[in-house]
Amino acid sequence: MIKTKLCDLIGIEYPIFQGGMAWTATGELAAAVSEAGGLGIIGAGQAPADWLRQEIHKIKKVTDKPYGVNVMLMSPFVEDVMQVIVEERVPVITTGAGNPGKYVPMLKEVGTKIIPVVASVALARRLEKAGVDALIAEGMESGGHIGEISTLPLVPQVVDAVSIPVIAAGGIYDGRGMVAALALGAEGVQMGTRFMCAEECTISSKVKEMILKAKDRDTVVTGRSTGHPVRCLGNKLTREFEQLEKEGTDPEVLEKMGAGKLRLAMVEGDTQNGSVMSGQIAGAVQKIEPAASIIQDVMLGAEQELARLSQRFGR
């Protein structure tokens, strides 16, 4: 069985994180992933603190295994969300869209592990100095808000730049991806898009169907002109957005245009006018299945791939 430093750090059976996707990663999905041996993560997004507390309680009713919360540091509710995390003694938080440095002391005091998402070596180094426990190096293959470096060059550079564990994210779907991540020096993987098609994921069935029908080139990146690029499956909204960007539309207008569109897709099921955030690996997702089956498939696939490589190149 593949075990890494990450398993020991977090207290999980398998070195697999489920991405903390806003409006997608609810308590139901996170509980299923954690109970199956990975780390389930609630996506707090821009939701209020009361909503987060409710989702945390869902997990606690299902499992006593470690779980996490993803905190979007630009959320208007971030202070209240952090207070809930401290009060509920959440085992792990992952963070995005900022530097969690000022929250490190209060989180450390209750034993919470702090694992920010990074898209560059410079940010990785800065966050290690701030005292975080590990890092998620996320390549631009990922769905949602992205950086400009892809997973393959990003992960080893981050691994070489820091001394804390690194989790690889972006374009990872199966055991082959896990073995590749381990070869790059990562201690585990984070997957988002495949878990969107977990049975326990509560997003609209229309979104799941769109992912299952996706091909390898069906995602697009919009929003570069605003400074906040986002990867989504192409639809009416992305085409309109791309046209406005070509016309030089003011970034503030574009930002307002995107407001509320993720919820429109994930919760309300409008896959043409909503933002269907998804990674490039969507083309590989073939079925809806339990979260536990996804985890077992990845782990078995990784062991089989290691055996294949050993047989092919072993001495």
Short mmCIF file of C-alpha atoms in Angstrom, two decimals:
data_model
loop_
_atom_site.label_atom_id
_atom_site.label_comp_id
_atom_site.label_asym_id
_atom_site.label_seq_id
_atom_site.Cartn_x
_atom_site.Cartn_y
_atom_site.Cartn_z
CA MET A 1 0.00 0.00 0.00
CA ILE A 2 1.26 3.49 -0.89
CA LYS A 3 1.72 5.62 2.22
CA THR A 4 3.58 8.92 2.36
CA LYS A 5 4.53 11.65 4.82
CA LEU A 6 1.20 13.28 4.01
CA CYS A 7 -0.72 10.32 5.43
CA ASP A 8 1.18 10.64 8.71
CA LEU A 9 0.85 14.43 8.83
CA ILE A 10 -2.93 14.43 8.37
CA GLY A 11 -3.83 11.00 9.74
CA ILE A 12 -5.38 9.71 6.52
CA GLU A 13 -5.14 6.29 4.94
CA TYR A 14 -4.53 7.35 1.34
CA PRO A 15 -2.60 10.41 0.06
CA ILE A 16 -5.59 11.81 -1.81
CA PHE A 17 -7.23 15.20 -1.23
CA GLN A 18 -10.60 16.04 -2.75
CA GLY A 19 -10.54 19.60 -4.02
CA GLY A 20 -12.45 22.20 -1.99
CA MET A 21 -14.63 23.42 -4.85
CA ALA A 22 -17.11 26.19 -4.07
CA TRP A 23 -20.80 25.28 -4.52
CA THR A 24 -19.61 21.73 -5.26
CA ALA A 25 -17.68 20.31 -2.31
CA THR A 26 -20.38 20.13 0.36
CA GLY A 27 -20.46 18.16 3.57
CA GLU A 28 -21.97 15.15 1.81
CA LEU A 29 -19.06 14.77 -0.62
CA ALA A 30 -16.37 15.60 1.91
CA ALA A 31 -17.77 13.09 4.41
CA ALA A 32 -17.79 10.32 1.81
CA VAL A 33 -14.19 11.00 0.78
CA SER A 34 -12.92 11.16 4.35
CA GLU A 35 -14.78 8.00 5.36
CA ALA A 36 -13.20 6.25 2.37
CA GLY A 37 -9.69 7.10 3.57
CA GLY A 38 -8.84 10.31 1.71
CA LEU A 39 -9.24 13.89 2.87
CA GLY A 40 -12.67 15.32 2.11
CA ILE A 41 -12.70 19.10 1.92
CA ILE A 42 -15.67 21.47 2.18
CA GLY A 43 -15.47 24.39 -0.24
CA ALA A 44 -16.42 27.46 1.81
CA GLY A 45 -16.14 29.77 -1.21
CA GLN A 46 -18.02 32.98 -0.45
CA ALA A 47 -20.61 31.27 1.72
CA PRO A 48 -21.43 32.69 5.17
CA ALA A 49 -20.12 31.14 8.36
CA ASP A 50 -23.47 29.61 9.38
CA TRP A 51 -23.54 27.60 6.15
CA LEU A 52 -20.04 26.29 6.80
CA ARG A 53 -20.91 25.23 10.34
CA GLN A 54 -23.89 23.32 8.99
CA GLU A 55 -21.69 21.48 6.47
CA ILE A 56 -19.11 20.64 9.13
CA HIS A 57 -21.85 19.11 11.29
CA LYS A 58 -22.90 16.94 8.34
CA ILE A 59 -19.41 15.44 8.24
CA LYS A 60 -19.29 14.87 11.99
CA LYS A 61 -22.50 12.85 11.81
CA VAL A 62 -21.00 10.52 9.19
CA THR A 63 -17.35 10.04 10.14
CA ASP A 64 -14.79 10.73 12.83
CA LYS A 65 -11.94 10.72 10.31
CA PRO A 66 -9.98 13.87 9.36
CA TYR A 67 -11.59 16.37 7.02
CA GLY A 68 -10.81 19.84 5.76
CA VAL A 69 -12.26 23.21 4.76
CA ASN A 70 -11.08 25.28 1.83
CA VAL A 71 -11.07 28.98 2.67
CA MET A 72 -11.20 31.59 -0.07
CA LEU A 73 -9.30 34.41 1.59
CA MET A 74 -11.04 37.10 -0.51
CA SER A 75 -14.44 36.06 0.83
CA PRO A 76 -16.34 38.86 2.60
CA PHE A 77 -17.02 36.34 5.37
CA VAL A 78 -13.44 35.17 5.87
CA GLU A 79 -13.11 36.40 9.47
CA ASP A 80 -16.31 34.67 10.57
CA VAL A 81 -15.38 31.54 8.61
CA MET A 82 -12.01 31.36 10.38
CA GLN A 83 -13.77 31.71 13.72
CA VAL A 84 -16.02 28.74 12.91
CA ILE A 85 -12.97 26.70 11.89
CA VAL A 86 -11.35 27.44 15.24
CA GLU A 87 -14.53 26.77 17.25
CA GLU A 88 -15.18 23.48 15.45
CA ARG A 89 -11.48 22.53 15.62
CA VAL A 90 -11.36 21.64 11.93
CA PRO A 91 -8.39 19.28 11.39
CA VAL A 92 -7.17 20.80 8.10
CA ILE A 93 -7.70 23.95 6.08
CA THR A 94 -6.60 24.62 2.55
CA THR A 95 -6.55 28.20 1.33
CA GLY A 96 -6.64 30.14 -1.91
CA ALA A 97 -6.67 33.72 -3.20
CA GLY A 98 -4.27 35.17 -0.68
CA ASN A 99 -1.81 34.64 2.16
CA PRO A 100 -3.20 32.98 5.32
CA GLY A 101 -0.21 34.12 7.39
CA LYS A 102 -2.15 36.27 9.85
CA TYR A 103 -4.40 33.32 10.75
CA VAL A 104 -1.59 30.82 11.34
CA PRO A 105 -1.20 31.42 15.13
CA MET A 106 -4.90 31.01 15.95
CA LEU A 107 -5.17 27.90 13.76
CA LYS A 108 -2.01 26.33 15.20
CA GLU A 109 -3.40 26.89 18.69
CA VAL A 110 -6.27 24.46 18.03
CA GLY A 111 -4.14 22.00 16.06
CA THR A 112 -5.43 22.81 12.58
CA LYS A 113 -3.06 21.93 9.73
CA ILE A 114 -2.70 24.78 7.22
CA ILE A 115 -2.13 23.81 3.59
CA PRO A 116 -2.37 26.69 1.07
CA VAL A 117 -2.74 26.28 -2.69
CA VAL A 118 0.14 27.85 -4.62
CA ALA A 119 0.79 28.47 -8.30
CA SER A 120 4.37 29.73 -8.06
CA VAL A 121 7.66 29.04 -6.30
CA ALA A 122 7.81 32.55 -4.84
CA LEU A 123 4.48 32.15 -3.04
CA ALA A 124 5.47 28.67 -1.86
CA ARG A 125 8.62 30.01 -0.21
CA ARG A 126 6.76 32.91 1.38
CA LEU A 127 4.10 30.64 2.86
CA GLU A 128 6.63 28.15 4.22
CA LYS A 129 8.23 31.04 6.13
CA ALA A 130 4.77 31.94 7.46
CA GLY A 131 4.63 28.54 9.16
CA VAL A 132 2.18 26.51 7.06
CA ASP A 133 2.31 22.72 7.31
CA ALA A 134 2.27 21.72 3.62
CA LEU A 135 1.48 23.13 0.19
CA ILE A 136 -0.73 22.23 -2.76
CA ALA A 137 1.10 23.02 -6.00
CA GLU A 138 -1.72 23.47 -8.50
CA GLY A 139 -1.04 23.59 -12.22
CA MET A 140 -3.11 25.52 -14.74
CA GLU A 141 -4.75 22.29 -15.96
CA SER A 142 -7.10 22.65 -12.98
CA GLY A 143 -10.66 23.85 -13.12
CA GLY A 144 -11.65 27.21 -11.63
CA HIS A 145 -9.17 29.98 -10.86
CA ILE A 146 -5.75 29.10 -12.22
CA GLY A 147 -2.17 30.28 -12.45
CA GLU A 148 0.02 30.29 -15.55
CA ILE A 149 2.33 27.30 -14.93
CA SER A 150 1.28 23.74 -15.72
CA THR A 151 1.55 20.90 -13.22
CA LEU A 152 4.57 19.09 -14.68
CA PRO A 153 7.03 22.01 -14.36
CA LEU A 154 5.42 23.54 -11.25
CA VAL A 155 5.46 20.59 -8.85
CA PRO A 156 9.19 19.69 -8.93
CA GLN A 157 10.21 23.33 -8.68
CA VAL A 158 8.04 23.82 -5.60
CA VAL A 159 9.28 20.53 -4.11
CA ASP A 160 12.88 21.67 -4.55
CA ALA A 161 12.16 25.12 -3.10
CA VAL A 162 10.62 24.07 0.24
CA SER A 163 11.18 21.51 2.96
CA ILE A 164 7.51 20.85 3.83
CA PRO A 165 5.32 18.26 2.04
CA VAL A 166 3.88 19.19 -1.36
CA ILE A 167 0.62 17.89 -2.83
CA ALA A 168 0.28 17.92 -6.63
CA ALA A 169 -2.93 19.17 -8.25
CA GLY A 170 -4.09 19.84 -11.78
CA GLY A 171 -4.86 17.26 -14.43
CA ILE A 172 -4.72 14.27 -12.06
CA TYR A 173 -7.37 11.62 -12.54
CA ASP A 174 -6.10 8.11 -11.85
CA GLY A 175 -3.28 5.96 -10.52
CA ARG A 176 -0.97 6.96 -13.37
CA GLY A 177 -1.34 10.58 -12.32
CA MET A 178 -0.55 9.69 -8.73
CA VAL A 179 2.60 7.80 -9.71
CA ALA A 180 3.67 10.74 -11.88
CA ALA A 181 3.10 13.13 -8.98
CA LEU A 182 5.13 10.94 -6.62
CA ALA A 183 7.93 10.80 -9.21
CA LEU A 184 7.96 14.61 -9.25
CA GLY A 185 8.52 14.61 -5.49
CA ALA A 186 4.95 15.20 -4.29
CA GLU A 187 3.65 13.43 -1.18
CA GLY A 188 0.12 13.12 -2.51
CA VAL A 189 -2.44 14.42 -4.98
CA GLN A 190 -5.51 16.61 -5.00
CA MET A 191 -8.30 15.86 -7.48
CA GLY A 192 -11.35 17.98 -8.18
CA THR A 193 -12.99 17.25 -11.51
CA ARG A 194 -13.30 13.49 -11.07
CA PHE A 195 -14.94 13.96 -7.66
CA MET A 196 -17.53 16.20 -9.31
CA CYS A 197 -18.90 12.97 -10.76
CA ALA A 198 -18.98 11.16 -7.41
CA GLU A 199 -22.45 9.91 -6.46
CA GLU A 200 -22.24 11.91 -3.24
CA CYS A 201 -21.50 15.19 -5.01
CA THR A 202 -24.67 17.30 -4.82
CA ILE A 203 -24.16 19.45 -7.93
CA SER A 204 -26.77 19.42 -10.69
CA SER A 205 -26.97 16.23 -12.72
CA LYS A 206 -26.79 18.44 -15.82
CA VAL A 207 -23.25 19.49 -14.85
CA LYS A 208 -22.23 15.87 -14.33
CA GLU A 209 -23.64 14.98 -17.75
CA MET A 210 -21.66 17.83 -19.32
CA ILE A 211 -18.43 16.52 -17.78
CA LEU A 212 -19.14 12.97 -18.95
CA LYS A 213 -19.65 14.24 -22.51
CA ALA A 214 -16.54 16.46 -22.47
CA LYS A 215 -13.61 15.85 -24.77
CA ASP A 216 -9.95 16.65 -24.17
CA ARG A 217 -10.14 20.15 -25.72
CA ASP A 218 -13.49 21.26 -24.32
CA THR A 219 -12.25 23.54 -21.54
CA VAL A 220 -11.42 27.20 -22.14
CA VAL A 221 -9.77 29.91 -20.06
CA THR A 222 -11.52 33.25 -19.68
CA GLY A 223 -10.80 36.30 -17.55
CA ARG A 224 -7.12 36.82 -18.26
CA SER A 225 -7.83 40.49 -18.94
CA THR A 226 -9.22 40.84 -15.41
CA GLY A 227 -6.15 39.29 -13.80
CA HIS A 228 -8.24 36.36 -12.55
CA PRO A 229 -8.21 33.65 -15.23
CA VAL A 230 -10.72 30.82 -14.85
CA ARG A 231 -10.88 27.43 -16.57
CA CYS A 232 -14.38 26.22 -17.48
CA LEU A 233 -16.10 23.97 -19.97
CA GLY A 234 -16.98 26.03 -23.01
CA ASN A 235 -20.61 27.21 -23.28
CA LYS A 236 -22.71 30.26 -24.15
CA LEU A 237 -21.32 32.22 -21.19
CA THR A 238 -17.66 31.59 -22.07
CA ARG A 239 -18.25 32.52 -25.71
CA GLU A 240 -19.89 35.81 -24.70
CA PHE A 241 -17.12 36.48 -22.18
CA GLU A 242 -14.38 35.80 -24.73
CA GLN A 243 -16.00 38.16 -27.23
CA LEU A 244 -16.23 40.96 -24.67
CA GLU A 245 -12.60 40.46 -23.73
CA LYS A 246 -11.59 40.75 -27.41
CA GLU A 247 -13.52 44.01 -27.57
CA GLY A 248 -11.56 45.39 -24.62
CA THR A 249 -14.46 45.53 -22.19
CA ASP A 250 -13.65 47.08 -18.81
CA PRO A 251 -12.49 44.40 -16.32
CA GLU A 252 -14.98 45.62 -13.71
CA VAL A 253 -17.83 44.98 -16.14
CA LEU A 254 -16.49 41.49 -16.80
CA GLU A 255 -16.15 40.76 -13.08
CA LYS A 256 -19.78 41.74 -12.52
CA MET A 257 -20.80 39.56 -15.45
CA GLY A 258 -19.19 36.55 -13.79
CA ALA A 259 -20.73 37.13 -10.37
CA GLY A 260 -23.06 34.34 -9.28
CA LYS A 261 -22.46 32.26 -12.39
CA LEU A 262 -20.80 29.34 -10.58
CA ARG A 263 -23.85 28.83 -8.38
CA LEU A 264 -26.08 29.20 -11.43
CA ALA A 265 -24.41 26.17 -12.98
CA MET A 266 -23.62 23.94 -10.01
CA VAL A 267 -26.78 24.45 -7.97
CA GLU A 268 -29.39 25.56 -10.49
CA GLY A 269 -28.16 23.44 -13.39
CA ASP A 270 -27.89 26.16 -16.04
CA THR A 271 -24.96 24.76 -18.02
CA GLN A 272 -25.16 27.36 -20.79
CA ASN A 273 -25.40 30.62 -18.84
CA GLY A 274 -23.56 29.41 -15.75
CA SER A 275 -19.85 28.88 -15.10
CA VAL A 276 -19.07 25.15 -15.35
CA MET A 277 -15.64 25.17 -13.73
CA SER A 278 -13.78 22.00 -14.69
CA GLY A 279 -10.24 20.84 -15.29
CA GLN A 280 -8.74 19.65 -18.56
CA ILE A 281 -8.98 16.07 -17.32
CA ALA A 282 -12.79 16.19 -17.75
CA GLY A 283 -12.39 14.31 -21.04
CA ALA A 284 -11.14 11.26 -19.10
CA VAL A 285 -14.08 11.07 -16.67
CA GLN A 286 -16.32 8.30 -17.91
CA LYS A 287 -18.87 7.53 -15.19
CA ILE A 288 -20.65 8.55 -12.03
CA GLU A 289 -19.55 6.37 -9.11
CA PRO A 290 -19.20 6.44 -5.32
CA ALA A 291 -16.35 8.47 -3.87
CA ALA A 292 -14.97 5.32 -2.27
CA SER A 293 -14.76 3.65 -5.68
CA ILE A 294 -12.82 6.62 -7.08
CA ILE A 295 -10.28 6.41 -4.28
CA GLN A 296 -9.89 2.65 -4.58
CA ASP A 297 -9.48 2.92 -8.36
CA VAL A 298 -6.72 5.52 -7.99
CA MET A 299 -4.85 3.56 -5.35
CA LEU A 300 -5.13 0.22 -7.15
CA GLY A 301 -4.14 1.88 -10.42
CA ALA A 302 -1.08 3.43 -8.78
CA GLU A 303 0.07 0.10 -7.39
CA GLN A 304 -0.46 -1.59 -10.75
CA GLU A 305 1.46 1.17 -12.53
CA LEU A 306 4.36 0.88 -10.10
CA ALA A 307 4.42 -2.89 -10.66
CA ARG A 308 4.35 -2.39 -14.44
CA LEU A 309 7.24 0.06 -14.30
CA SER A 310 9.21 -2.25 -12.04
CA GLN A 311 8.69 -5.14 -14.42
CA ARG A 312 9.62 -3.03 -17.43
CA PHE A 313 12.68 -1.32 -16.00
CA GLY A 314 13.59 -3.50 -13.02
CA ARG A 315 16.97 -5.14 -12.82
#
